[in-house]
Amino acid sequence: MAEVWVLRLGHRPSRDKRVTTHVALAARALGARGIAVSTKDPELEKVVRSVVERFGGDFEIRTGVKWREFVGQFDGDVVHLTMYGIHIDDAIERIGSENVLVIVGAEKVPPEVYQMAKFNVAVGNQPHSEVAALAVFLDRLMKGGGLRKDFKGRLRILPCERGKKVVSDSE
Ligand code: SAM
């Protein structure tokens, strides 16, 4: 698989600030290349870019994206995560031979998204969270590899049994 992008639909800056930030950070941490958000939100861009600047990687964030164009022009498999879709166990082997665009909603997703997607995938057929759905999906898609990515960050966390160990480039 080449690159994975995430498209966040229906983000409302006043209501969804925290959840969309978590969608973006989970996407980055689990190996996605970038996130496109359908609503313009400079504050969200600032927060995510600050994490990239400190912790590394080449994760991109774009907000105010014309999502229909973005989906239409995407060169790869378009996957929409929805509790109404095909169970992830039955879908995952059919996805990911090329670039993948993963769509997650905030408020109700427009019905045409179900038609535009090549795969409508359920991370279990129960309602839960876009952050949980995205994390499980990306981990399954990359067979755990996303969590092993070396971000080559200015700040690096050294795993330890207790406490916190962070090393900085400047030390
Ligand atoms: N109320 C909205 C609706 O009726 O479409 C959905 C809200 S839900 C909290 C937000 C997003 O989480 C959904 O658009 C979907 O992308 C994702 N999601 C929630 N549960 C899911 C599941 N079981 N499988 C896949 N995605 C899920």
mmCIF file of N, CA, C and O in Angstrom, residues 64-123:
data_model
loop_
_atom_site.group_PDB
_atom_site.id
_atom_site.type_symbol
_atom_site.label_atom_id
_atom_site.label_comp_id
_atom_site.label_asym_id
_atom_site.label_seq_id
_atom_site.Cartn_x
_atom_site.Cartn_y
_atom_site.Cartn_z
ATOM 1 N N GLY A 64 -10.939 22.964 5.215
ATOM 2 C CA GLY A 64 -11.702 23.707 4.216
ATOM 3 C C GLY A 64 -11.607 23.039 2.847
ATOM 4 O O GLY A 64 -11.645 23.707 1.818
ATOM 5 N N VAL A 65 -11.505 21.733 2.855
ATOM 6 C CA VAL A 65 -11.331 20.970 1.608
ATOM 7 C C VAL A 65 -12.692 20.712 0.951
ATOM 8 O O VAL A 65 -13.653 20.335 1.620
ATOM 9 N N LYS A 66 -12.751 20.934 -0.362
ATOM 10 C CA LYS A 66 -13.976 20.615 -1.119
ATOM 11 C C LYS A 66 -14.045 19.107 -1.240
ATOM 12 O O LYS A 66 -13.368 18.522 -2.110
ATOM 13 N N TRP A 67 -14.811 18.473 -0.376
ATOM 14 C CA TRP A 67 -14.688 17.031 -0.200
ATOM 15 C C TRP A 67 -15.126 16.217 -1.418
ATOM 16 O O TRP A 67 -14.548 15.176 -1.702
ATOM 17 N N ARG A 68 -16.148 16.690 -2.141
ATOM 18 C CA ARG A 68 -16.586 15.907 -3.314
ATOM 19 C C ARG A 68 -15.452 15.822 -4.337
ATOM 20 O O ARG A 68 -15.205 14.773 -4.924
ATOM 21 N N GLU A 69 -14.780 16.962 -4.548
ATOM 22 C CA GLU A 69 -13.629 16.971 -5.471
ATOM 23 C C GLU A 69 -12.514 16.072 -4.940
ATOM 24 O O GLU A 69 -11.884 15.332 -5.681
ATOM 25 N N PHE A 70 -12.258 16.195 -3.640
ATOM 26 C CA PHE A 70 -11.177 15.424 -3.021
ATOM 27 C C PHE A 70 -11.415 13.921 -3.210
ATOM 28 O O PHE A 70 -10.515 13.178 -3.607
ATOM 29 N N VAL A 71 -12.656 13.489 -2.962
ATOM 30 C CA VAL A 71 -12.992 12.069 -3.121
ATOM 31 C C VAL A 71 -12.919 11.684 -4.599
ATOM 32 O O VAL A 71 -12.320 10.673 -4.967
ATOM 33 N N GLY A 72 -13.509 12.548 -5.451
ATOM 34 C CA GLY A 72 -13.561 12.252 -6.887
ATOM 35 C C GLY A 72 -12.180 12.135 -7.511
ATOM 36 O O GLY A 72 -11.975 11.333 -8.430
ATOM 37 N N GLN A 73 -11.236 12.934 -7.010
ATOM 38 C CA GLN A 73 -9.896 12.944 -7.620
ATOM 39 C C GLN A 73 -8.930 11.973 -6.941
ATOM 40 O O GLN A 73 -7.788 11.843 -7.370
ATOM 41 N N PHE A 74 -9.400 11.331 -5.863
ATOM 42 C CA PHE A 74 -8.475 10.459 -5.119
ATOM 43 C C PHE A 74 -8.114 9.227 -5.958
ATOM 44 O O PHE A 74 -8.992 8.540 -6.486
ATOM 45 N N ASP A 75 -6.821 8.967 -6.051
ATOM 46 C CA ASP A 75 -6.336 7.858 -6.857
ATOM 47 C C ASP A 75 -6.100 6.643 -5.941
ATOM 48 O O ASP A 75 -4.997 6.457 -5.426
ATOM 49 N N GLY A 76 -7.153 5.880 -5.707
ATOM 50 C CA GLY A 76 -7.025 4.714 -4.834
ATOM 51 C C GLY A 76 -8.387 4.272 -4.327
ATOM 52 O O GLY A 76 -9.412 4.742 -4.805
ATOM 53 N N ASP A 77 -8.371 3.367 -3.348
ATOM 54 C CA ASP A 77 -9.620 2.840 -2.784
ATOM 55 C C ASP A 77 -10.234 3.836 -1.800
ATOM 56 O O ASP A 77 -9.550 4.294 -0.874
ATOM 57 N N VAL A 78 -11.512 4.137 -1.980
ATOM 58 C CA VAL A 78 -12.223 5.012 -1.041
ATOM 59 C C VAL A 78 -13.042 4.133 -0.090
ATOM 60 O O VAL A 78 -13.894 3.356 -0.517
ATOM 61 N N VAL A 79 -12.740 4.268 1.208
ATOM 62 C CA VAL A 79 -13.392 3.459 2.241
ATOM 63 C C VAL A 79 -14.166 4.391 3.162
ATOM 64 O O VAL A 79 -13.603 5.369 3.671
ATOM 65 N N HIS A 80 -15.434 4.115 3.364
ATOM 66 C CA HIS A 80 -16.238 4.909 4.297
ATOM 67 C C HIS A 80 -16.505 4.049 5.531
ATOM 68 O O HIS A 80 -17.051 2.943 5.418
ATOM 69 N N LEU A 81 -16.112 4.562 6.700
ATOM 70 C CA LEU A 81 -16.358 3.814 7.931
ATOM 71 C C LEU A 81 -17.750 4.146 8.452
ATOM 72 O O LEU A 81 -18.072 5.313 8.731
ATOM 73 N N THR A 82 -18.574 3.137 8.560
ATOM 74 C CA THR A 82 -19.947 3.310 9.013
ATOM 75 C C THR A 82 -20.422 2.021 9.677
ATOM 76 O O THR A 82 -20.115 0.922 9.181
ATOM 77 N N MET A 83 -21.178 2.166 10.749
ATOM 78 C CA MET A 83 -21.661 0.968 11.452
ATOM 79 C C MET A 83 -22.631 0.154 10.596
ATOM 80 O O MET A 83 -22.922 -0.996 10.913
ATOM 81 N N TYR A 84 -23.101 0.756 9.487
ATOM 82 C CA TYR A 84 -24.061 0.046 8.617
ATOM 83 C C TYR A 84 -23.368 -0.787 7.541
ATOM 84 O O TYR A 84 -24.033 -1.457 6.743
ATOM 85 N N GLY A 85 -22.045 -0.721 7.483
ATOM 86 C CA GLY A 85 -21.313 -1.334 6.366
ATOM 87 C C GLY A 85 -21.055 -2.829 6.522
ATOM 88 O O GLY A 85 -21.598 -3.503 7.400
ATOM 89 N N ILE A 86 -20.176 -3.314 5.650
ATOM 90 C CA ILE A 86 -19.717 -4.710 5.680
ATOM 91 C C ILE A 86 -18.764 -4.860 6.869
ATOM 92 O O ILE A 86 -17.905 -3.998 7.083
ATOM 93 N N HIS A 87 -18.890 -5.939 7.595
ATOM 94 C CA HIS A 87 -18.028 -6.132 8.768
ATOM 95 C C HIS A 87 -16.547 -6.092 8.354
ATOM 96 O O HIS A 87 -16.172 -6.670 7.323
ATOM 97 N N ILE A 88 -15.735 -5.419 9.157
ATOM 98 C CA ILE A 88 -14.302 -5.256 8.832
ATOM 99 C C ILE A 88 -13.621 -6.600 8.542
ATOM 100 O O ILE A 88 -12.764 -6.680 7.650
ATOM 101 N N ASP A 89 -14.003 -7.632 9.243
ATOM 102 C CA ASP A 89 -13.389 -8.955 9.022
ATOM 103 C C ASP A 89 -13.634 -9.452 7.595
ATOM 104 O O ASP A 89 -12.827 -10.196 7.042
ATOM 105 N N ASP A 90 -14.763 -9.042 7.025
ATOM 106 C CA ASP A 90 -15.116 -9.512 5.674
ATOM 107 C C ASP A 90 -14.621 -8.567 4.583
ATOM 108 O O ASP A 90 -14.672 -8.903 3.402
ATOM 109 N N ALA A 91 -14.167 -7.370 4.985
ATOM 110 C CA ALA A 91 -13.777 -6.363 3.993
ATOM 111 C C ALA A 91 -12.268 -6.178 3.884
ATOM 112 O O ALA A 91 -11.750 -5.891 2.802
ATOM 113 N N ILE A 92 -11.550 -6.371 4.980
ATOM 114 C CA ILE A 92 -10.175 -5.876 5.066
ATOM 115 C C ILE A 92 -9.242 -6.498 4.019
ATOM 116 O O ILE A 92 -8.375 -5.807 3.469
ATOM 117 N N GLU A 93 -9.433 -7.748 3.685
ATOM 118 C CA GLU A 93 -8.530 -8.400 2.718
ATOM 119 C C GLU A 93 -8.729 -7.868 1.300
ATOM 120 O O GLU A 93 -7.888 -8.065 0.433
ATOM 121 N N ARG A 94 -9.866 -7.194 1.083
ATOM 122 C CA ARG A 94 -10.151 -6.679 -0.271
ATOM 123 C C ARG A 94 -9.664 -5.247 -0.452
ATOM 124 O O ARG A 94 -9.788 -4.666 -1.526
ATOM 125 N N ILE A 95 -9.097 -4.657 0.592
ATOM 126 C CA ILE A 95 -8.715 -3.235 0.573
ATOM 127 C C ILE A 95 -7.207 -3.096 0.652
ATOM 128 O O ILE A 95 -6.551 -3.866 1.355
ATOM 129 N N GLY A 96 -6.687 -2.057 -0.038
ATOM 130 C CA GLY A 96 -5.340 -1.643 0.299
ATOM 131 C C GLY A 96 -4.243 -2.087 -0.616
ATOM 132 O O GLY A 96 -3.075 -2.064 -0.229
ATOM 133 N N SER A 97 -4.558 -2.447 -1.853
ATOM 134 C CA SER A 97 -3.476 -2.777 -2.767
ATOM 135 C C SER A 97 -2.868 -1.499 -3.329
ATOM 136 O O SER A 97 -1.829 -1.504 -3.956
ATOM 137 N N GLU A 98 -3.553 -0.366 -3.098
ATOM 138 C CA GLU A 98 -3.065 0.927 -3.597
ATOM 139 C C GLU A 98 -3.309 1.972 -2.504
ATOM 140 O O GLU A 98 -3.466 1.615 -1.350
ATOM 141 N N ASN A 99 -3.333 3.282 -2.885
ATOM 142 C CA ASN A 99 -3.648 4.310 -1.895
ATOM 143 C C ASN A 99 -5.049 4.077 -1.325
ATOM 144 O O ASN A 99 -5.929 3.564 -2.023
ATOM 145 N N VAL A 100 -5.219 4.493 -0.064
ATOM 146 C CA VAL A 100 -6.536 4.327 0.570
ATOM 147 C C VAL A 100 -6.971 5.666 1.164
ATOM 148 O O VAL A 100 -6.180 6.344 1.829
ATOM 149 N N LEU A 101 -8.211 6.041 0.899
ATOM 150 C CA LEU A 101 -8.823 7.205 1.534
ATOM 151 C C LEU A 101 -9.894 6.689 2.488
ATOM 152 O O LEU A 101 -10.806 5.973 2.069
ATOM 153 N N VAL A 102 -9.764 7.049 3.776
ATOM 154 C CA VAL A 102 -10.713 6.591 4.785
ATOM 155 C C VAL A 102 -11.598 7.764 5.201
ATOM 156 O O VAL A 102 -11.092 8.763 5.724
ATOM 157 N N ILE A 103 -12.903 7.631 4.984
ATOM 158 C CA ILE A 103 -13.832 8.713 5.327
ATOM 159 C C ILE A 103 -14.487 8.408 6.672
ATOM 160 O O ILE A 103 -15.006 7.312 6.883
ATOM 161 N N VAL A 104 -14.441 9.410 7.570
ATOM 162 C CA VAL A 104 -15.189 9.294 8.835
ATOM 163 C C VAL A 104 -16.056 10.533 8.996
ATOM 164 O O VAL A 104 -15.682 11.635 8.600
ATOM 165 N N GLY A 105 -17.226 10.352 9.593
ATOM 166 C CA GLY A 105 -18.168 11.450 9.756
ATOM 167 C C GLY A 105 -18.083 12.079 11.130
ATOM 168 O O GLY A 105 -17.369 11.617 12.014
ATOM 169 N N ALA A 106 -18.841 13.163 11.269
ATOM 170 C CA ALA A 106 -19.035 13.804 12.581
ATOM 171 C C ALA A 106 -20.541 13.788 12.796
ATOM 172 O O ALA A 106 -21.072 12.948 13.521
ATOM 173 N N GLU A 107 -21.231 14.715 12.112
ATOM 174 C CA GLU A 107 -22.691 14.652 12.097
ATOM 175 C C GLU A 107 -23.085 13.653 11.009
ATOM 176 O O GLU A 107 -22.234 12.944 10.479
ATOM 177 N N LYS A 108 -24.401 13.618 10.704
ATOM 178 C CA LYS A 108 -24.896 12.632 9.715
ATOM 179 C C LYS A 108 -24.171 12.794 8.366
ATOM 180 O O LYS A 108 -24.050 13.906 7.852
ATOM 181 N N VAL A 109 -23.712 11.692 7.842
ATOM 182 C CA VAL A 109 -22.959 11.712 6.580
ATOM 183 C C VAL A 109 -23.952 11.760 5.404
ATOM 184 O O VAL A 109 -24.936 11.029 5.402
ATOM 185 N N PRO A 110 -23.704 12.624 4.380
ATOM 186 C CA PRO A 110 -24.619 12.686 3.235
ATOM 187 C C PRO A 110 -24.757 11.310 2.557
ATOM 188 O O PRO A 110 -23.756 10.590 2.411
ATOM 189 N N PRO A 111 -25.982 10.945 2.146
ATOM 190 C CA PRO A 111 -26.216 9.611 1.573
ATOM 191 C C PRO A 111 -25.312 9.288 0.383
ATOM 192 O O PRO A 111 -24.943 8.127 0.180
ATOM 193 N N GLU A 112 -24.910 10.312 -0.387
ATOM 194 C CA GLU A 112 -24.086 10.025 -1.572
ATOM 195 C C GLU A 112 -22.716 9.420 -1.221
ATOM 196 O O GLU A 112 -22.094 8.766 -2.053
ATOM 197 N N VAL A 113 -22.275 9.655 0.023
ATOM 198 C CA VAL A 113 -20.970 9.097 0.439
ATOM 199 C C VAL A 113 -21.007 7.568 0.367
ATOM 200 O O VAL A 113 -20.033 6.926 -0.032
ATOM 201 N N TYR A 114 -22.169 7.005 0.703
ATOM 202 C CA TYR A 114 -22.311 5.541 0.664
ATOM 203 C C TYR A 114 -22.167 5.025 -0.765
ATOM 204 O O TYR A 114 -21.757 3.892 -0.984
ATOM 205 N N GLN A 115 -22.536 5.883 -1.734
ATOM 206 C CA GLN A 115 -22.429 5.484 -3.143
ATOM 207 C C GLN A 115 -21.017 5.741 -3.678
ATOM 208 O O GLN A 115 -20.507 4.989 -4.501
ATOM 209 N N MET A 116 -20.399 6.843 -3.222
ATOM 210 C CA MET A 116 -19.069 7.202 -3.724
ATOM 211 C C MET A 116 -17.997 6.225 -3.229
ATOM 212 O O MET A 116 -16.982 6.011 -3.897
ATOM 213 N N ALA A 117 -18.224 5.666 -2.040
ATOM 214 C CA ALA A 117 -17.211 4.771 -1.458
ATOM 215 C C ALA A 117 -17.173 3.441 -2.204
ATOM 216 O O ALA A 117 -18.216 2.912 -2.588
ATOM 217 N N LYS A 118 -15.967 2.931 -2.383
ATOM 218 C CA LYS A 118 -15.852 1.583 -2.959
ATOM 219 C C LYS A 118 -16.235 0.546 -1.901
ATOM 220 O O LYS A 118 -16.815 -0.485 -2.206
ATOM 221 N N PHE A 119 -15.886 0.866 -0.626
ATOM 222 C CA PHE A 119 -16.216 -0.042 0.476
ATOM 223 C C PHE A 119 -16.848 0.754 1.622
ATOM 224 O O PHE A 119 -16.262 1.753 2.067
ATOM 225 N N ASN A 120 -18.007 0.328 2.090
ATOM 226 C CA ASN A 120 -18.588 0.856 3.328
ATOM 227 C C ASN A 120 -18.294 -0.183 4.402
ATOM 228 O O ASN A 120 -18.812 -1.312 4.341
ATOM 229 N N VAL A 121 -17.457 0.193 5.358
ATOM 230 C CA VAL A 121 -16.902 -0.795 6.293
ATOM 231 C C VAL A 121 -17.343 -0.492 7.728
ATOM 232 O O VAL A 121 -17.195 0.632 8.215
ATOM 233 N N ALA A 122 -17.833 -1.524 8.393
ATOM 234 C CA ALA A 122 -18.234 -1.405 9.805
ATOM 235 C C ALA A 122 -17.160 -2.003 10.697
ATOM 236 O O ALA A 122 -16.736 -3.140 10.486
ATOM 237 N N VAL A 123 -16.745 -1.216 11.673
ATOM 238 C CA VAL A 123 -15.837 -1.736 12.697
ATOM 239 C C VAL A 123 -16.752 -2.278 13.791
ATOM 240 O O VAL A 123 -16.989 -1.648 14.830
#
